[in-house]
Coordinates of C-alpha atoms in Angstrom, one line a residue:
Chain A
M1 CA 25.1 17.2 -11.9
G2 CA 22.3 16.7 -14.4
G3 CA 22.2 14.0 -17.0
W4 CA 20.6 10.6 -16.7
A5 CA 21.1 8.1 -14.0
I6 CA 19.9 4.6 -13.5
A7 CA 19.9 2.0 -10.8
V8 CA 18.6 -1.6 -10.7
H9 CA 18.3 -4.2 -8.0
G10 CA 17.6 -7.9 -7.7
G11 CA 16.8 -8.1 -4.1
A12 CA 18.2 -7.4 -0.6
G13 CA 19.3 -10.1 1.8
V14 CA 21.8 -12.5 0.2
D15 CA 23.2 -15.8 1.5
P16 CA 26.8 -15.1 2.5
N17 CA 27.5 -18.7 1.3
L18 CA 26.1 -18.1 -2.1
P19 CA 28.2 -20.0 -4.6
L20 CA 30.6 -17.8 -6.6
Q21 CA 29.1 -19.1 -9.8
R22 CA 25.6 -17.7 -8.8
Q23 CA 27.2 -14.4 -7.8
E24 CA 28.7 -14.1 -11.2
E25 CA 25.5 -15.0 -12.9
A26 CA 23.7 -12.4 -10.9
K27 CA 26.3 -9.7 -11.7
R28 CA 26.0 -10.6 -15.4
L29 CA 22.3 -10.2 -15.4
L30 CA 22.5 -6.9 -13.5
T31 CA 25.1 -5.6 -16.0
R32 CA 23.0 -6.7 -19.0
C33 CA 19.9 -4.9 -17.6
L34 CA 21.9 -1.8 -16.7
K35 CA 23.3 -1.6 -20.3
L36 CA 19.8 -2.1 -21.7
G37 CA 18.6 0.9 -19.6
I38 CA 21.7 3.0 -20.5
S39 CA 21.2 2.4 -24.2
A40 CA 17.5 3.4 -23.9
L41 CA 18.5 6.6 -22.0
R42 CA 21.0 7.5 -24.6
S43 CA 18.2 7.2 -27.2
N44 CA 16.2 9.7 -25.1
L45 CA 13.6 7.3 -24.0
P46 CA 11.6 8.8 -21.1
A47 CA 12.3 7.5 -17.6
I48 CA 8.9 5.8 -17.3
D49 CA 9.6 3.7 -20.4
V50 CA 13.1 2.9 -19.3
V51 CA 12.1 1.5 -15.9
E52 CA 9.4 -0.6 -17.5
L53 CA 11.8 -2.0 -20.1
V54 CA 14.5 -2.9 -17.6
V55 CA 12.1 -4.5 -15.1
R56 CA 10.6 -6.6 -18.0
E57 CA 14.0 -7.9 -18.7
L58 CA 14.5 -8.8 -15.0
E59 CA 11.1 -10.5 -14.9
S60 CA 11.8 -12.6 -18.0
D61 CA 15.1 -13.9 -16.5
P62 CA 14.5 -16.7 -14.1
L63 CA 17.4 -15.8 -11.8
F64 CA 15.7 -13.2 -9.6
N65 CA 12.4 -13.4 -7.7
S66 CA 10.0 -11.9 -10.2
G67 CA 8.1 -13.0 -13.2
R68 CA 9.7 -16.3 -14.2
G69 CA 11.6 -17.5 -11.2
S70 CA 9.2 -16.0 -8.7
A71 CA 9.1 -17.4 -5.2
L72 CA 6.2 -19.8 -4.6
T73 CA 3.1 -19.5 -2.4
E74 CA 2.4 -22.1 0.2
K75 CA 0.4 -24.0 -2.4
G76 CA 3.3 -24.1 -4.8
T77 CA 1.8 -21.6 -7.2
V78 CA 3.0 -18.2 -8.3
E79 CA 1.2 -14.9 -7.4
M80 CA 3.1 -11.9 -8.7
E81 CA 2.8 -8.2 -8.0
A82 CA 4.3 -5.0 -9.3
S83 CA 4.0 -1.2 -9.3
I84 CA 5.3 1.6 -11.4
M85 CA 5.3 5.4 -10.8
D86 CA 6.0 8.3 -13.0
G87 CA 7.5 11.1 -11.0
T88 CA 6.4 14.0 -13.2
K89 CA 2.8 13.9 -12.2
R90 CA 3.0 11.1 -9.6
R91 CA 0.8 8.9 -11.8
C92 CA 1.0 5.3 -10.7
G93 CA -0.2 1.8 -11.4
A94 CA 0.0 -1.4 -9.5
V95 CA -1.2 -5.0 -9.6
S96 CA -1.3 -7.9 -7.2
G97 CA -2.3 -11.6 -7.4
V98 CA -1.2 -11.9 -11.0
T99 CA -0.9 -15.5 -12.1
T100 CA -0.9 -15.7 -15.9
V101 CA 0.5 -12.4 -17.1
K102 CA 4.0 -12.7 -18.4
N103 CA 5.1 -9.3 -17.4
P104 CA 3.4 -7.9 -14.3
V105 CA 5.2 -4.5 -14.6
S106 CA 3.7 -3.9 -18.0
L107 CA 0.3 -4.7 -16.6
A108 CA 0.9 -2.2 -13.8
R109 CA 1.8 0.3 -16.5
L110 CA -1.5 -0.4 -18.3
V111 CA -3.4 0.1 -15.1
M112 CA -1.8 3.5 -14.9
D113 CA -2.3 4.5 -18.5
K114 CA -5.4 2.7 -19.6
S115 CA -7.7 2.3 -16.6
P116 CA -9.4 4.8 -14.3
H117 CA -7.8 3.3 -11.3
S118 CA -4.3 2.9 -9.7
Y119 CA -4.4 -0.6 -8.4
L120 CA -6.0 -3.8 -9.7
A121 CA -5.7 -7.3 -8.1
F122 CA -6.4 -10.9 -8.6
S123 CA -9.2 -11.9 -11.0
G124 CA -9.9 -8.3 -11.8
A125 CA -6.3 -7.7 -12.8
E126 CA -6.4 -10.8 -14.9
D127 CA -9.6 -9.8 -16.6
F128 CA -8.1 -6.4 -17.4
A129 CA -5.0 -8.1 -18.8
R130 CA -7.2 -10.2 -21.1
Q131 CA -9.1 -7.1 -22.3
Q132 CA -5.8 -5.3 -23.0
G133 CA -4.5 -8.3 -24.9
V134 CA -1.2 -8.6 -23.0
E135 CA 0.8 -11.7 -23.3
M136 CA -0.6 -14.5 -21.0
V137 CA 0.9 -17.8 -20.1
E138 CA 0.1 -20.8 -17.9
N139 CA 1.1 -20.4 -14.2
D140 CA 3.7 -23.1 -14.4
Y141 CA 5.7 -21.0 -16.9
F142 CA 6.8 -19.0 -13.9
I143 CA 7.7 -22.0 -11.7
T144 CA 11.4 -23.1 -11.7
E145 CA 12.7 -26.4 -10.4
E146 CA 15.0 -24.5 -8.1
N147 CA 12.1 -22.7 -6.4
V148 CA 10.1 -25.9 -6.0
G149 CA 13.1 -27.2 -4.0
M150 CA 13.4 -23.9 -2.1
L151 CA 9.7 -24.1 -1.1
K152 CA 10.2 -27.5 0.4
L153 CA 13.1 -26.2 2.5
A154 CA 11.1 -23.1 3.5
K155 CA 8.3 -25.3 4.7
E156 CA 10.7 -27.4 6.7
A157 CA 12.4 -24.3 8.1
N158 CA 9.1 -22.6 9.0
S159 CA 7.8 -25.6 10.8
I160 CA 10.9 -25.9 12.9
M161 CA 11.6 -22.2 13.1
F162 CA 11.3 -21.9 16.8
D163 CA 13.3 -25.0 17.9
Y164 CA 17.0 -24.3 17.3
R165 CA 18.0 -27.7 18.7
I166 CA 16.8 -29.4 15.5
P167 CA 19.5 -28.9 12.8
L168 CA 18.2 -27.8 9.5
P169 CA 18.4 -30.3 6.6
S170 CA 22.0 -30.8 5.7
T171 CA 21.2 -30.3 2.0
C172 CA 20.9 -26.6 2.6
S173 CA 24.0 -24.6 3.4
A174 CA 22.1 -23.1 6.3
G175 CA 22.7 -26.4 8.1
A176 CA 26.2 -25.4 8.8
A177 CA 25.4 -21.8 9.6
A178 CA 22.6 -22.8 11.9
A179 CA 25.1 -23.8 14.5
N180 CA 26.2 -20.2 14.8
N181 CA 23.2 -17.9 14.7
P182 CA 22.1 -18.1 11.1
I183 CA 21.0 -14.9 9.3
R184 CA 17.3 -14.8 9.0
M185 CA 14.9 -12.7 6.9
N186 CA 11.2 -12.9 7.2
G187 CA 11.7 -15.8 9.5
L188 CA 13.6 -18.0 7.1
P189 CA 17.3 -18.9 7.1
I190 CA 19.0 -16.7 4.6
S191 CA 19.9 -19.6 2.4
V192 CA 16.3 -20.5 1.9
Y193 CA 14.9 -17.0 1.9
A194 CA 14.6 -15.8 -1.7
P195 CA 15.5 -12.2 -1.9
E196 CA 12.3 -10.5 -2.8
T197 CA 11.9 -8.4 -5.7
V198 CA 13.5 -6.7 -8.6
G199 CA 13.4 -3.0 -9.4
C200 CA 14.6 -0.1 -11.4
T201 CA 14.7 3.6 -10.9
V202 CA 15.8 6.2 -13.5
V203 CA 16.1 9.9 -14.1
D204 CA 16.3 10.9 -17.7
R205 CA 18.1 13.9 -19.3
Q206 CA 15.0 16.0 -18.8
G207 CA 15.2 15.4 -15.0
R208 CA 12.1 13.2 -15.0
C209 CA 12.2 10.4 -12.4
A210 CA 10.4 7.1 -12.5
A211 CA 10.5 3.8 -10.5
A212 CA 9.2 0.3 -10.9
T213 CA 9.3 -2.8 -8.7
S214 CA 8.2 -6.4 -9.4
T215 CA 8.1 -9.6 -7.3
G216 CA 6.8 -13.1 -6.7
G217 CA 6.8 -12.2 -3.0
L218 CA 7.7 -14.2 0.0
M219 CA 8.6 -17.9 -0.3
N220 CA 5.8 -20.0 1.2
K221 CA 3.5 -17.0 1.6
K222 CA -0.1 -17.4 2.3
I223 CA -2.4 -17.2 -0.7
G224 CA -3.4 -13.6 -1.1
R225 CA -0.5 -12.2 0.9
I226 CA 0.4 -8.8 -0.5
G227 CA 3.8 -7.3 0.2
D228 CA 5.4 -3.9 -0.2
S229 CA 6.2 -4.1 -3.9
P230 CA 2.8 -3.0 -5.3
L231 CA 2.2 -0.4 -2.6
I232 CA 2.9 3.1 -3.7
G233 CA 4.9 4.8 -1.0
S234 CA 6.3 1.5 0.4
G235 CA 8.1 -0.4 -2.3
T236 CA 7.9 2.2 -5.0
Y237 CA 7.8 5.9 -5.2
A238 CA 8.7 8.6 -7.7
G239 CA 8.1 12.4 -7.5
K240 CA 9.7 15.5 -8.7
L241 CA 12.8 15.1 -6.6
C242 CA 13.6 11.4 -6.8
G243 CA 12.7 7.8 -7.7
V244 CA 13.0 4.9 -5.3
S245 CA 12.5 1.1 -5.5
C246 CA 12.8 -1.0 -2.3
T247 CA 13.4 -4.7 -1.5
G248 CA 13.7 -6.8 1.6
E249 CA 11.3 -7.7 4.4
G250 CA 8.1 -6.5 2.9
E251 CA 6.3 -5.9 6.2
A252 CA 9.2 -3.7 7.5
I253 CA 9.2 -1.7 4.3
I254 CA 5.4 -1.1 4.6
R255 CA 5.6 0.0 8.2
A256 CA 8.4 2.4 7.2
T257 CA 6.7 3.6 4.1
L258 CA 10.3 3.4 3.0
A259 CA 10.1 4.7 -0.6
R260 CA 7.9 7.7 0.2
D261 CA 10.1 8.5 3.2
V262 CA 13.2 9.0 1.1
A263 CA 11.3 11.6 -0.9
A264 CA 9.6 13.1 2.1
V265 CA 12.9 13.6 3.9
M266 CA 14.3 15.3 0.8
E267 CA 11.2 17.5 0.4
Y268 CA 10.5 18.3 4.0
K269 CA 13.9 18.2 5.6
G270 CA 15.9 19.4 2.6
L271 CA 18.3 16.5 2.7
G272 CA 20.3 15.4 -0.4
L273 CA 19.7 12.0 -2.0
Q274 CA 22.4 10.0 -0.3
A275 CA 21.7 11.6 3.1
A276 CA 18.0 10.8 2.7
V277 CA 18.8 7.2 1.8
D278 CA 21.1 6.8 4.7
F279 CA 18.7 8.4 7.0
V280 CA 15.7 6.1 6.2
I281 CA 17.8 3.0 6.2
K282 CA 19.2 3.8 9.6
E283 CA 16.2 5.3 11.3
R284 CA 13.1 3.8 9.7
L285 CA 13.7 0.1 9.6
D286 CA 14.0 -0.9 13.3
E287 CA 14.7 -4.6 13.3
G288 CA 13.6 -5.0 9.7
K289 CA 16.1 -5.8 7.0
A290 CA 15.8 -4.1 3.6
G291 CA 17.5 -2.1 0.9
L292 CA 16.7 0.4 -1.8
I293 CA 18.0 2.1 -4.9
A294 CA 17.3 5.8 -5.6
V295 CA 18.0 8.5 -8.2
S296 CA 17.5 12.2 -7.9
N297 CA 16.3 14.7 -10.5
K298 CA 19.9 16.1 -10.4
G299 CA 21.3 13.0 -12.0
E300 CA 22.6 11.4 -8.8
V301 CA 22.2 7.7 -7.9
A302 CA 22.3 6.2 -4.4
C303 CA 21.7 2.9 -2.7
G304 CA 21.5 1.8 0.9
F305 CA 20.7 -1.5 2.7
N306 CA 21.0 -2.9 6.2
A307 CA 20.4 -6.4 5.0
N308 CA 23.3 -8.8 4.3
G309 CA 24.0 -7.7 0.7
M310 CA 21.8 -6.5 -2.1
F311 CA 22.1 -7.4 -5.8
R312 CA 22.4 -4.0 -7.4
G313 CA 23.9 -2.0 -10.3
C314 CA 23.9 1.7 -11.0
A315 CA 25.3 4.1 -13.6
T316 CA 25.3 7.8 -14.4
E317 CA 25.7 9.7 -17.6
D318 CA 29.2 10.9 -16.7
G319 CA 30.5 7.3 -17.1
F320 CA 30.2 5.9 -13.6
M321 CA 29.1 2.3 -13.5
E322 CA 29.1 -0.2 -10.7
V323 CA 27.5 -3.7 -10.1
G324 CA 27.8 -5.3 -6.7
I325 CA 26.3 -7.6 -4.1
W326 CA 28.0 -6.9 -0.8
Chain B
M1 CA -2.9 15.9 27.3
G2 CA -6.0 13.8 27.3
W3 CA -7.8 11.4 25.1
A4 CA -9.3 12.4 21.7
I5 CA -11.3 10.7 19.1
A6 CA -12.5 11.6 15.6
L7 CA -14.4 9.6 13.0
H8 CA -15.8 10.1 9.5
G9 CA -18.4 8.6 7.3
G10 CA -16.9 9.8 4.0
A11 CA -16.0 13.0 2.2
G12 CA -17.6 13.9 -1.1
D13 CA -20.0 16.1 -3.0
I14 CA -22.7 16.2 -0.3
P15 CA -25.1 18.9 -1.3
R16 CA -26.6 21.1 1.3
S17 CA -29.9 20.2 -0.2
L18 CA -29.5 16.7 1.2
S19 CA -32.9 15.6 2.2
P20 CA -33.6 15.1 6.0
D21 CA -34.3 11.4 5.5
R22 CA -30.8 11.0 4.2
R23 CA -29.2 13.5 6.6
L24 CA -30.7 12.8 9.9
P25 CA -30.0 9.0 10.2
R26 CA -26.4 9.6 9.3
E27 CA -26.0 12.4 11.8
A28 CA -27.6 10.2 14.4
A29 CA -25.2 7.4 13.5
L30 CA -22.2 9.7 13.8
R31 CA -23.5 10.8 17.2
H32 CA -24.0 7.2 18.3
C33 CA -20.6 6.0 17.1
L34 CA -18.9 9.0 18.7
Q35 CA -20.6 8.2 22.1
L36 CA -19.5 4.6 21.7
G37 CA -15.9 5.6 21.2
V38 CA -15.9 8.2 24.0
S39 CA -17.3 5.7 26.5
A40 CA -14.7 3.2 25.5
L41 CA -11.9 5.7 25.9
Q42 CA -13.3 6.8 29.3
S43 CA -13.2 3.2 30.3
H44 CA -9.5 3.1 29.4
A45 CA -9.9 0.9 26.4
H46 CA -6.8 0.8 24.2
P47 CA -7.2 3.0 21.1
L48 CA -6.8 0.0 18.8
D49 CA -9.9 -1.5 20.4
V50 CA -11.7 1.8 20.3
V51 CA -11.1 2.4 16.5
E52 CA -12.0 -1.2 15.7
L53 CA -15.2 -1.0 17.7
V54 CA -16.3 2.3 16.1
V55 CA -15.5 1.2 12.6
R56 CA -17.4 -2.0 13.1
E57 CA -20.4 0.1 14.1
L58 CA -20.0 2.3 11.0
E59 CA -19.6 -0.8 8.8
N60 CA -22.9 -2.2 10.1
H61 CA -24.7 1.0 9.3
P62 CA -26.3 0.7 5.9
Q63 CA -26.0 4.4 4.9
F64 CA -22.2 4.6 4.9
N65 CA -20.0 3.1 2.3
A66 CA -18.5 0.3 4.2
G67 CA -19.7 -3.2 5.2
K68 CA -23.4 -3.2 4.7
G69 CA -24.2 -0.3 2.4
S70 CA -21.0 -0.6 0.5
V71 CA -21.1 0.8 -3.0
L72 CA -21.1 -1.7 -5.9
T73 CA -18.5 -2.8 -8.4
T74 CA -19.3 -2.6 -12.1
D75 CA -20.6 -6.2 -11.8
G76 CA -23.1 -5.2 -9.1
T77 CA -21.1 -7.0 -6.4
V78 CA -19.5 -5.8 -3.2
E79 CA -15.7 -5.9 -2.6
M80 CA -14.7 -4.5 0.8
E81 CA -11.4 -3.4 2.1
A82 CA -10.1 -2.2 5.5
C83 CA -7.0 -1.3 7.4
I84 CA -5.9 -0.8 11.0
M85 CA -2.6 0.6 12.4
D86 CA -1.1 1.0 15.9
G87 CA 0.9 4.2 16.2
K88 CA 3.2 3.0 19.0
T89 CA 4.4 -0.3 17.5
M90 CA 3.6 0.6 13.9
R91 CA 2.0 -2.8 13.5
C92 CA -0.7 -2.8 10.9
G93 CA -3.2 -5.0 9.1
A94 CA -5.0 -4.6 5.8
V95 CA -7.5 -6.6 3.7
S96 CA -9.0 -6.2 0.3
G97 CA -11.6 -8.0 -1.8
L98 CA -13.8 -9.3 0.9
T99 CA -17.2 -10.4 -0.2
T100 CA -18.8 -12.3 2.7
V101 CA -17.2 -11.1 5.9
V102 CA -19.5 -8.9 8.0
N103 CA -16.7 -6.7 9.5
A104 CA -13.7 -6.1 7.3
V105 CA -11.9 -4.1 9.9
S106 CA -11.9 -7.1 12.2
V107 CA -10.2 -9.2 9.6
A108 CA -7.6 -6.5 9.2
R109 CA -7.1 -6.6 12.9
L110 CA -6.6 -10.4 12.9
V111 CA -4.1 -10.1 10.0
M112 CA -2.1 -7.7 12.2
D113 CA -2.4 -9.8 15.3
K114 CA -2.3 -13.3 14.1
T115 CA -0.1 -13.4 11.0
P116 CA 3.5 -12.4 10.2
H117 CA 1.9 -10.5 7.2
I118 CA 0.3 -7.1 6.9
Y119 CA -2.0 -7.4 3.9
L120 CA -4.2 -10.3 2.6
G121 CA -6.4 -10.0 -0.4
F122 CA -9.4 -11.6 -2.0
Q123 CA -9.8 -15.3 -1.7
G124 CA -6.8 -15.6 0.6
A125 CA -8.4 -13.0 2.9
E126 CA -11.8 -14.7 2.8
A127 CA -10.2 -18.1 3.6
F128 CA -8.3 -16.5 6.5
A129 CA -11.4 -14.9 7.9
R130 CA -13.2 -18.2 7.8
E131 CA -10.3 -20.1 9.4
H132 CA -10.6 -17.7 12.3
G133 CA -14.3 -18.1 12.7
L134 CA -15.3 -14.5 11.7
E135 CA -18.9 -13.9 10.9
T136 CA -19.7 -14.4 7.3
V137 CA -23.0 -13.9 5.4
D138 CA -24.4 -14.2 1.9
P139 CA -22.9 -11.4 -0.3
S140 CA -26.4 -10.0 -0.8
H141 CA -26.5 -8.9 2.8
F142 CA -24.3 -5.9 2.0
I143 CA -26.2 -4.7 -1.0
T144 CA -28.8 -1.9 -0.4
P145 CA -31.4 -0.5 -2.8
E146 CA -29.7 2.9 -2.6
N147 CA -26.5 1.4 -3.9
I148 CA -28.2 -0.5 -6.7
E149 CA -29.6 2.9 -7.8
R150 CA -26.2 4.6 -7.4
L151 CA -24.6 2.0 -9.7
K152 CA -27.4 2.4 -12.3
Q153 CA -26.9 6.2 -12.3
A154 CA -23.1 5.9 -12.4
K155 CA -23.3 3.6 -15.4
E156 CA -25.7 5.9 -17.1
A157 CA -23.5 8.8 -16.5
N158 CA -20.3 6.7 -16.9
R159 CA -18.8 8.8 -14.2
V160 CA -15.6 6.9 -13.4
Q161 CA -13.2 9.4 -14.9
Q162 CA -9.5 9.2 -15.5
D163 CA -8.8 12.9 -15.4
E164 CA -7.6 13.9 -12.0
K165 CA -8.9 17.4 -12.5
S166 CA -12.5 16.6 -13.0
E167 CA -14.7 16.5 -10.0
V168 CA -16.4 13.2 -10.0
L169 CA -19.9 14.5 -9.6
A170 CA -23.0 12.5 -10.3
A171 CA -26.3 13.6 -11.7
T172 CA -28.2 11.7 -9.1
G173 CA -31.3 13.8 -9.1
G174 CA -30.8 15.6 -5.9
S175 CA -29.1 13.1 -3.6
G176 CA -25.8 13.8 -5.1
D177 CA -23.9 11.6 -2.7
S178 CA -22.6 8.9 -4.9
Q179 CA -19.1 10.0 -4.0
I180 CA -19.5 8.9 -0.4
G181 CA -16.3 7.0 0.3
T182 CA -15.1 5.2 3.3
V183 CA -15.6 5.3 7.1
G184 CA -12.8 5.7 9.6
C185 CA -11.8 6.4 13.1
V186 CA -8.7 7.7 14.9
A187 CA -8.1 7.8 18.6
V188 CA -5.5 8.6 21.2
D189 CA -5.6 7.8 24.9
R190 CA -4.2 9.8 27.8
D191 CA -0.8 8.0 27.4
G192 CA -0.4 9.2 23.8
N193 CA -1.2 5.7 22.3
L194 CA -2.5 6.3 18.8
A195 CA -4.5 4.1 16.5
T196 CA -6.4 4.4 13.2
A197 CA -8.8 2.3 11.2
T198 CA -10.5 2.8 7.9
S199 CA -13.0 0.6 6.0
T200 CA -14.8 1.0 2.6
G201 CA -16.7 -0.6 -0.2
G202 CA -14.6 1.6 -2.6
L203 CA -15.6 3.5 -5.6
V204 CA -19.1 3.1 -7.2
N205 CA -18.9 1.3 -10.5
K206 CA -15.3 0.4 -9.9
M207 CA -13.6 -2.4 -11.9
V208 CA -13.7 -5.7 -10.2
G209 CA -10.4 -6.1 -8.3
R210 CA -9.9 -2.4 -7.9
I211 CA -8.0 -1.5 -4.7
G212 CA -8.3 2.1 -3.4
D213 CA -6.4 4.0 -0.8
T214 CA -7.9 2.6 2.3
P215 CA -5.8 -0.6 2.7
V216 CA -2.6 1.1 1.4
I217 CA -0.6 2.0 4.4
G218 CA 0.5 5.6 4.1
A219 CA -2.2 6.5 1.7
G220 CA -5.6 6.2 3.4
T221 CA -4.4 5.0 6.8
Y222 CA -1.4 5.7 8.9
A223 CA -0.3 6.1 12.5
N224 CA 3.0 6.5 14.2
S225 CA 4.1 8.2 17.5
Y226 CA 3.1 11.6 16.2
C227 CA -0.4 11.1 15.0
A228 CA -3.1 8.8 13.6
V229 CA -4.8 9.6 10.3
S230 CA -7.7 8.1 8.4
A231 CA -8.4 9.6 4.9
T232 CA -11.4 9.5 2.6
G233 CA -12.1 10.7 -0.9
R234 CA -11.0 9.8 -4.4
G235 CA -8.7 6.8 -3.8
E236 CA -6.4 7.3 -6.7
A237 CA -5.7 10.9 -5.6
V238 CA -5.1 9.8 -2.0
I239 CA -2.7 7.1 -3.1
R240 CA -0.4 9.3 -5.2
A241 CA -0.3 12.0 -2.5
T242 CA 0.4 9.4 0.3
V243 CA -2.0 11.5 2.3
A244 CA -2.0 9.8 5.7
R245 CA 1.8 9.4 5.8
D246 CA 2.4 12.9 4.7
V247 CA 0.5 14.4 7.6
A248 CA 2.8 12.6 10.0
A249 CA 5.8 13.3 7.9
L250 CA 5.2 17.0 7.9
M251 CA 4.9 17.0 11.7
E252 CA 8.0 14.9 12.1
Y253 CA 10.3 16.4 9.4
K254 CA 9.0 20.0 9.2
G255 CA 7.8 20.4 12.7
L256 CA 4.3 21.5 11.7
S257 CA 1.5 21.1 14.1
L258 CA -1.2 18.5 13.5
Q259 CA -3.6 21.2 12.2
E260 CA -1.0 22.8 9.9
A261 CA 0.1 19.4 8.5
A262 CA -3.4 18.2 7.8
A263 CA -4.5 21.5 6.3
Y264 CA -1.4 21.5 4.1
V265 CA -1.9 18.0 2.8
V266 CA -5.6 18.5 2.1
G267 CA -5.1 22.0 0.7
E268 CA -2.0 21.5 -1.4
R269 CA -1.2 17.9 -2.0
V270 CA -4.5 16.7 -3.5
P271 CA -6.7 18.3 -6.1
Q272 CA -9.7 20.3 -4.9
G273 CA -12.8 18.1 -4.3
T274 CA -10.9 14.8 -3.8
A275 CA -10.1 14.3 -0.2
G276 CA -10.7 14.7 3.5
L277 CA -9.3 13.2 6.7
V278 CA -9.6 13.0 10.4
A279 CA -6.5 13.0 12.6
V280 CA -5.5 13.1 16.2
S281 CA -2.1 13.8 17.7
A282 CA -0.2 12.2 20.6
S283 CA -1.0 15.3 22.7
G284 CA -4.8 14.9 22.3
E285 CA -5.4 17.4 19.5
V286 CA -7.9 16.7 16.7
T287 CA -8.4 18.0 13.2
M288 CA -10.9 17.2 10.4
P289 CA -10.0 19.0 7.2
F290 CA -11.6 18.3 3.8
N291 CA -11.6 20.0 0.4
T292 CA -14.8 18.5 -0.8
T293 CA -18.3 19.9 -0.4
G294 CA -18.7 18.0 2.8
M295 CA -17.5 15.2 5.0
F296 CA -19.6 13.3 7.5
R297 CA -17.6 13.7 10.7
A298 CA -17.6 13.8 14.4
C299 CA -15.0 14.3 17.1
A300 CA -14.6 14.7 20.8
T301 CA -11.7 15.5 23.3
E302 CA -11.4 14.8 26.9
D303 CA -11.8 18.5 27.9
G304 CA -15.4 18.3 26.7
Y305 CA -15.2 19.6 23.1
T306 CA -17.6 17.8 20.7
E307 CA -18.3 18.4 17.1
I308 CA -20.6 16.6 14.6
G309 CA -20.9 17.9 11.1
I310 CA -21.3 17.5 7.4
W311 CA -20.5 20.8 5.8
P312 CA -17.8 23.3 6.6
T313 CA -18.5 25.2 9.8
E314 CA -18.6 29.0 9.7
Q315 CA -15.0 29.4 10.8
E316 CA -13.6 27.1 8.1

């Protein structure tokens, strides 16, 4: 008990047919980010700085759905959102509709630290970013060839979503799976669905918890659609007792106020971290598919998901470290 | 068990010296909206329809901070947001950054009913509203002289403060009501169906693009099978305390009554002077706690109880 703990995730809801090479790539990235966070924790960096640092790393890598490599809107553009919360005083910051800021999580941090508000969006967020002098890039910096291809598939899948007699394009592995009840998330076959979001939650040696989440959102989303990642209490939460970052079907996470509920169940029902995580995953998601990572102020780490897999990694000061998908 | 309804027109530093020409029209509006809601419930309208109806009425009233009469951003523009939630199904809808749509709460309702999403913002929300033929007007329609004045005073006093401990008072020469935030309504029918809706222009002199607690499910608005809650006050404080969700969570996880849960959240979870809420429970109870100087509010229950008020009553 006590000591630091860290958990990272790269999204819940993974294609069971994901090529092994991709799985290895993902595990390498998660390991790298975990080690970054661990090294920062060993240097006594406060939890709030560690989560920002780690999520920046995840945003910069095109592999997961955040920053570069974000899922695309219906118009083929990128609109990113992020939130960050400091458990010590429950200060928080969030942004949505970010299109030219290289690291949305850092913009969210600035909203928390340098503005009188908690949440800024769209052109207001971009104006604030400019004022703060953060690194800005063109929107196509965030767009990857792979996601352009995925968007096409998503549009096809969405348009034929309700007619199971039409086989999905054979170029996507869902074509084979379609014959026997394909896994779906947010209405898309799992092979086309881009796991939403990356996140990190940390407790430092002083028992301070923090959490941050960042995403490009739902593939083929309507312009202006906001998911759970920037919503405090839904995708992200940190208080005295724990830090939580969620991922999965955004609408289900919002309805469940998933991140807040982990903490509320600990606070109001006295459950321990793992029990709280298990409880909310089991009881709060109904038909929704999601996952989360969490740490407690006692140095524990936990994760839970009812989706098909979640890219994740966690480590504690006593030497425990694990990276996994299934 | 019977139906119950409660609505608010914002919590804030409302001085007792509020002049009759500012007090009476608002009291009349509260009375009118309450009657509207009560009649609807008596006609067995679904609580979702009741809260939308009442909030539309409050949005149209120019003296509350929602729809017409919304406070202004630092650029002198209006950016409206709203949220609606159904306790039974937990379906919800939210919008932010509306500038031309007459009734933000109805856009939120459409997002809930007509899209697989929960929350649409800014241009996307405006486009969606237009696609669905909702009434839009020139942005100037929402701006009132009172709010132009409020913005001027806020800029002069530079009152948007970061420190959570400071009460955001305004030297507004007597009217002292620049803190008016939000309108909302909660309702439950005889079958225990719960619903909530909240709508606002936000914080006076806010940064363009600033989102408050109103559209954040669990912060300003929340409903489940236990209760329906609509909160008002300093948005940033309501968000970090997840006010609306916590009222329900206390009932569910700690077994507190509606009254106890709401009183606890308003008394212990947010700083003094920052929040208020209205809530109803599945069994037809109602509560309207606030830790600010006042809160424009009204409620009624099927057994005949009615209350309309601004400041704390003697018993509180």
